[in-house]
PDB file of C-alpha atoms in Angstrom:
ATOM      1  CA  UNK A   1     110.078  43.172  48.029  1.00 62.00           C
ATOM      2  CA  UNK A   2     111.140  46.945  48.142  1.00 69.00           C
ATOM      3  CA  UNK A   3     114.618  47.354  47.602  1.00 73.00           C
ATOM      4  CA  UNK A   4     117.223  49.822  49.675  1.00 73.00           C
ATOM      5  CA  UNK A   5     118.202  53.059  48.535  1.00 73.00           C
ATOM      6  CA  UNK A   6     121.627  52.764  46.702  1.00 75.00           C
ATOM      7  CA  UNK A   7     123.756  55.381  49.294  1.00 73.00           C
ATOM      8  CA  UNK A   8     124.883  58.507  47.092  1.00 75.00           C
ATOM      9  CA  UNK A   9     128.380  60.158  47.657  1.00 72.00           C
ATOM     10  CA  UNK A  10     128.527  63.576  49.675  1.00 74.00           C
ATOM     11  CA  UNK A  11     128.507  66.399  47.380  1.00 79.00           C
ATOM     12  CA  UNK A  12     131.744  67.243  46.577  1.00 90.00           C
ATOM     13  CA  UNK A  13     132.556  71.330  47.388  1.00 94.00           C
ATOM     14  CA  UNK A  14     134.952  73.536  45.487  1.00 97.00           C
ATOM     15  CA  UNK A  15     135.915  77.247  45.395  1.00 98.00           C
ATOM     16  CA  UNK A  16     136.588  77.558  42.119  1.00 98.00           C
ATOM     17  CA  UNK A  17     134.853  74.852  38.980  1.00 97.00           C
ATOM     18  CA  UNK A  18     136.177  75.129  35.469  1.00 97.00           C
ATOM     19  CA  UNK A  19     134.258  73.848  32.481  1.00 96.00           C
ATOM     20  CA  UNK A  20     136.737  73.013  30.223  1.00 95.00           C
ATOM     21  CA  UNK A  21     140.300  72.071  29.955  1.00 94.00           C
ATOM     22  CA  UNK A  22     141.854  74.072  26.773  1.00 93.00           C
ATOM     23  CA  UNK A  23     144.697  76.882  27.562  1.00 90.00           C
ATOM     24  CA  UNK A  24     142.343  79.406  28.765  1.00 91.00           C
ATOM     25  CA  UNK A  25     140.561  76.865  31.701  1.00 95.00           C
ATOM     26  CA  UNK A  26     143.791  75.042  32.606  1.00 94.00           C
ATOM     27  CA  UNK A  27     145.629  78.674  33.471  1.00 94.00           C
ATOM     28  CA  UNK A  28     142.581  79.566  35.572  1.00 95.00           C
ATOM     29  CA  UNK A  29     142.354  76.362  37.567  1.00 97.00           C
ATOM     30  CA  UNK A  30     146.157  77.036  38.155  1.00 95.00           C
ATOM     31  CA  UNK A  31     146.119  80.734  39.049  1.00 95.00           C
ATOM     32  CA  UNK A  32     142.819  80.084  41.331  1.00 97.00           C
ATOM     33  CA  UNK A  33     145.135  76.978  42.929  1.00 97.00           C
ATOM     34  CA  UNK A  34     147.869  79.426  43.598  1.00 94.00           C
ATOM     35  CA  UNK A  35     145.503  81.674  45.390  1.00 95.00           C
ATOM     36  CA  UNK A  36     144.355  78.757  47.515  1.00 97.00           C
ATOM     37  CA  UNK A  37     140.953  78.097  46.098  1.00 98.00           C
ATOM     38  CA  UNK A  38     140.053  74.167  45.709  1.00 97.00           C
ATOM     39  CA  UNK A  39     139.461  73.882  42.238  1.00 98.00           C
ATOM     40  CA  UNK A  40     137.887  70.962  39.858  1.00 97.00           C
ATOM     41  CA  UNK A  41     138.655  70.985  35.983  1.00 96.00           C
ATOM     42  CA  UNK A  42     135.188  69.484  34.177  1.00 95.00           C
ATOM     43  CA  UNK A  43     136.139  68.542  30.739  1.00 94.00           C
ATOM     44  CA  UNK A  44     133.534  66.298  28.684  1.00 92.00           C
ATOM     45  CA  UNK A  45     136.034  64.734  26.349  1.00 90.00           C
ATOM     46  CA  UNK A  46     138.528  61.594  27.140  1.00 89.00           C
ATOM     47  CA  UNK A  47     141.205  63.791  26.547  1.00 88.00           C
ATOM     48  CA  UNK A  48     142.694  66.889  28.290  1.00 90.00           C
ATOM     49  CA  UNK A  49     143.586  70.012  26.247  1.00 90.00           C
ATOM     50  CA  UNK A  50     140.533  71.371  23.937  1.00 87.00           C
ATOM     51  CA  UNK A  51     140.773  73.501  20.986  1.00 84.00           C
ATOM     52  CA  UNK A  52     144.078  74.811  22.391  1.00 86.00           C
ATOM     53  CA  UNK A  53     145.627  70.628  22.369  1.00 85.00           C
ATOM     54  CA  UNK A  54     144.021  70.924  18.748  1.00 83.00           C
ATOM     55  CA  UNK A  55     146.008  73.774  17.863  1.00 78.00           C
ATOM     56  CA  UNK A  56     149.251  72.453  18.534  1.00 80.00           C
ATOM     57  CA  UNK A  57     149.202  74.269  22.094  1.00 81.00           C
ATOM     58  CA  UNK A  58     149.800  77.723  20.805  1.00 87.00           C
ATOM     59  CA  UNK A  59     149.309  81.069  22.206  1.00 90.00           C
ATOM     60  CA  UNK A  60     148.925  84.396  20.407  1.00 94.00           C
ATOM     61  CA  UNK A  61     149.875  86.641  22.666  1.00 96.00           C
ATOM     62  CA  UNK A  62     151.024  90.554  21.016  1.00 98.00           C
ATOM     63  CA  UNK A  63     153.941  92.442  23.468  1.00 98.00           C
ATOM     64  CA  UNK A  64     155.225  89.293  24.755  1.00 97.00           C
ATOM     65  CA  UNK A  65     159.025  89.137  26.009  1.00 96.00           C
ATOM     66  CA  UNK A  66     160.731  86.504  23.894  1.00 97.00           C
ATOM     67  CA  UNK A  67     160.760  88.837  20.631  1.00 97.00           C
ATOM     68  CA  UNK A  68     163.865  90.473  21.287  1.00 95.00           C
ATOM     69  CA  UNK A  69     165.033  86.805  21.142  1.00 94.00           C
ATOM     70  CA  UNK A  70     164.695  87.133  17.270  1.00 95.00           C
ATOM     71  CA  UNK A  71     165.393  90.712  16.784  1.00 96.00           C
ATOM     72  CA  UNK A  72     161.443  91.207  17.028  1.00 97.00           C
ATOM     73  CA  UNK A  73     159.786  94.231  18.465  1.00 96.00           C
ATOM     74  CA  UNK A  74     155.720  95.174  18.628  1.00 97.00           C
ATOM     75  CA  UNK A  75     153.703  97.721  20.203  1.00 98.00           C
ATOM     76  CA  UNK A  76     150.797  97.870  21.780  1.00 98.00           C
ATOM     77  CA  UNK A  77     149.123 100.602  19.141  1.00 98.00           C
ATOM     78  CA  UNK A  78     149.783  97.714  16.640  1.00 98.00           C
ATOM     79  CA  UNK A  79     148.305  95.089  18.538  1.00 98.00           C
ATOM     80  CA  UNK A  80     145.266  96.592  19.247  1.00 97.00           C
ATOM     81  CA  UNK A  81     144.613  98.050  15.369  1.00 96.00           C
ATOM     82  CA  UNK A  82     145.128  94.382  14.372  1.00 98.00           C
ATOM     83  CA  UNK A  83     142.912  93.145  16.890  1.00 97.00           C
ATOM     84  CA  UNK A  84     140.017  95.982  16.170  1.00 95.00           C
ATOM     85  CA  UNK A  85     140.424  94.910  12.407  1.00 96.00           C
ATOM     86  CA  UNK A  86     140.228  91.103  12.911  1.00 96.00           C
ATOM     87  CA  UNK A  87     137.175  91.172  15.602  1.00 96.00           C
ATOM     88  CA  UNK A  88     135.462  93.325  13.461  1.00 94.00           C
ATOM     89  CA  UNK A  89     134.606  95.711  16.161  1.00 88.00           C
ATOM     90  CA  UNK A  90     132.582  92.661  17.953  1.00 95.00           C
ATOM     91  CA  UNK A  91     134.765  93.094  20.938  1.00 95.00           C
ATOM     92  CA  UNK A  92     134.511  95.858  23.074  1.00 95.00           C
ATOM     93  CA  UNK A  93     137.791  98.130  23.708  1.00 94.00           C
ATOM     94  CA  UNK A  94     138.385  97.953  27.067  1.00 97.00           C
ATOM     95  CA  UNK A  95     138.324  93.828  26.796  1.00 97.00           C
ATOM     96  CA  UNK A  96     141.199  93.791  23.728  1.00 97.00           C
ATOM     97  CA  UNK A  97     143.185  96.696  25.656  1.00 98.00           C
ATOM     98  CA  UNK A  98     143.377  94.044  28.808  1.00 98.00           C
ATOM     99  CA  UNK A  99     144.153  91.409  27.092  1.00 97.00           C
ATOM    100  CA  UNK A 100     146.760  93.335  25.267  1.00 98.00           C
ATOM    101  CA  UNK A 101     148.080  94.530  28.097  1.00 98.00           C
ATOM    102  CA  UNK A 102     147.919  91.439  30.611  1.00 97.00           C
ATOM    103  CA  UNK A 103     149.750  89.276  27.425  1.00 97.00           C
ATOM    104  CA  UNK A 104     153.104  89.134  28.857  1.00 97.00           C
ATOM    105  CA  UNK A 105     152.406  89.011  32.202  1.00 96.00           C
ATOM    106  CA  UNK A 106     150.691  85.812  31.496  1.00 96.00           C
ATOM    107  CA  UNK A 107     154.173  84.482  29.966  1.00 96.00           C
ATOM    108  CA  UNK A 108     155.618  85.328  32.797  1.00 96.00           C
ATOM    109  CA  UNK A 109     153.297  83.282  35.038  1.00 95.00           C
ATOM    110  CA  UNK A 110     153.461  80.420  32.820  1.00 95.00           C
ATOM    111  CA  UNK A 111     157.308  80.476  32.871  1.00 96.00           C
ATOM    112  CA  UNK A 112     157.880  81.409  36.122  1.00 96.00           C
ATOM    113  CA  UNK A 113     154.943  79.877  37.951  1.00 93.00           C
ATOM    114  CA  UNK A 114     154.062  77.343  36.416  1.00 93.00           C
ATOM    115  CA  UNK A 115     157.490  76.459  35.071  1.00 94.00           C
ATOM    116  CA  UNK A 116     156.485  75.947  31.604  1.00 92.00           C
ATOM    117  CA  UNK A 117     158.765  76.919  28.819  1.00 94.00           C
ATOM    118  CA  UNK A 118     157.630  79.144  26.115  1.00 94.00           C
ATOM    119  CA  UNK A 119     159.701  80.351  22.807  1.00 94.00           C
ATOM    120  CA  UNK A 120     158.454  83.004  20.146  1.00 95.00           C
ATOM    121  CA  UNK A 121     157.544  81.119  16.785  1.00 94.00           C
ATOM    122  CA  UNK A 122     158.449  83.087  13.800  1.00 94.00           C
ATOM    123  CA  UNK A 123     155.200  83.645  11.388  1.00 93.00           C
ATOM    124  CA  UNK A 124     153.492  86.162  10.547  1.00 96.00           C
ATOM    125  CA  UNK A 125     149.687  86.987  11.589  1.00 96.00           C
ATOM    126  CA  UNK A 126     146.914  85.357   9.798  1.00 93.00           C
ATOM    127  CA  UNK A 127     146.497  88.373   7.975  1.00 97.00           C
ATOM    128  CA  UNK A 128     149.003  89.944   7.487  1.00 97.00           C
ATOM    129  CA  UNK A 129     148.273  92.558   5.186  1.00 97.00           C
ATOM    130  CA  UNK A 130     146.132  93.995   8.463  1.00 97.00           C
ATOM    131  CA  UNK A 131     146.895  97.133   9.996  1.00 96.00           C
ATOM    132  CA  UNK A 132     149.155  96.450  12.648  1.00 98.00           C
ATOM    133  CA  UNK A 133     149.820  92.938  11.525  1.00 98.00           C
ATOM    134  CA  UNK A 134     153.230  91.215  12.821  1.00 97.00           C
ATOM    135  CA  UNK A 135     155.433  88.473  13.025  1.00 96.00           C
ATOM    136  CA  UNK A 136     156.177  86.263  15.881  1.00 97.00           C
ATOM    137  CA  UNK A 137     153.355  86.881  18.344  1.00 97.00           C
ATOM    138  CA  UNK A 138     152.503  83.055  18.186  1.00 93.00           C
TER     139      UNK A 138
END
């Protein structure tokens, strides 16, 4: 005796699909939600929050706007010798100037937007001894 097809859900259709739910895939599915898109967040593991969860939820982010909170500065010619040193020139230019420059604005969004508080931690950069190493970009 055959048996019936089992039925199959509809395929399910979204603007936006994220593979992964560290830092990095969690602020896209919310940005690409702000604009509007439908978005699903794919993760593999029973737990939300990847390598970033793993990390104690840190961001390293040069420029941001909570140094003057402890007296800090930095500059972007810093930030971008320390980042040319520690990629070893594996990253092109153009990709560590943007994320230089688009570094605070994403503190902003988080705070702002997204309403999550952030604070400057004060340590220095895993190597410091780096050109253009500094403290509290974490």
């Amino acid at each position: 005796m055959a048996t019936a097809p089992k039925p199959t859900a509809p395929a399910r259709v979204y603007d936006v699909i994220v593979v992964g739910s560290g830092g990095a895939g969690l602020v896209a599915a919310c940005a690409a939600a702000d604009r509007g898109a439908s978005v699903a967040v794919l993760e593999r593991a029973p737990l939300i929050g990847g390598t970033t969860a793993i990390s104690g939820g840190h961001l390293w982010i040069p420029c941001h706007p909570h140094l003057g909170a402890l007296g800090l500065t930095d500059t972007r010619e810093d930030a971008l010798h320390y980042l040319d040193r520690i990629t070893l020139g594996s990253t092109a230019g153009p990709v560590i100037e943007a994320f230089v420059d688009n570094g605070p604005r994403l503190v902003t969004y988080l705070e702002r937007d997204l309403g999550i508080p952030l604070f400057a931690v004060r340590r220095p950069d895993y190597h410091p001894d780096f050109p253009g190493a500094a403290e509290a970009r974490t």
